[in-house]
Coordinates of C-alpha atoms in Angstrom, one line a residue:
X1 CA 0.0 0.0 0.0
X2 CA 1.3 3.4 -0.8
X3 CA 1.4 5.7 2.3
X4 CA 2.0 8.9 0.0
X5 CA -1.4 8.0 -1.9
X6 CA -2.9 7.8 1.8
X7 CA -1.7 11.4 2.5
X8 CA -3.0 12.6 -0.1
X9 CA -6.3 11.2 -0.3
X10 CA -6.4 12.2 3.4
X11 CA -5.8 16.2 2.6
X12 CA -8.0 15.8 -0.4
X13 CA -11.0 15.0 2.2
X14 CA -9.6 17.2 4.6
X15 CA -9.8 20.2 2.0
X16 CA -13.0 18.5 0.3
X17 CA -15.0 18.8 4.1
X18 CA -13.6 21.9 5.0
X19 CA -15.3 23.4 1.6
X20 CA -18.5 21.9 2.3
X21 CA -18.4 23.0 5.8

């Protein structure tokens, strides 16, 4: 598994819920 896809995934929901917040 790759942990930089993980990170990034994680900052893409991270930005993706603090927009629809």
């Amino acid at each position: 598994m790759g942990g930089c896809d993980d990170l990034f995934a994680l900052e893409r929901a991270g930005k993706l819920d603090a927009l629809l917040a």
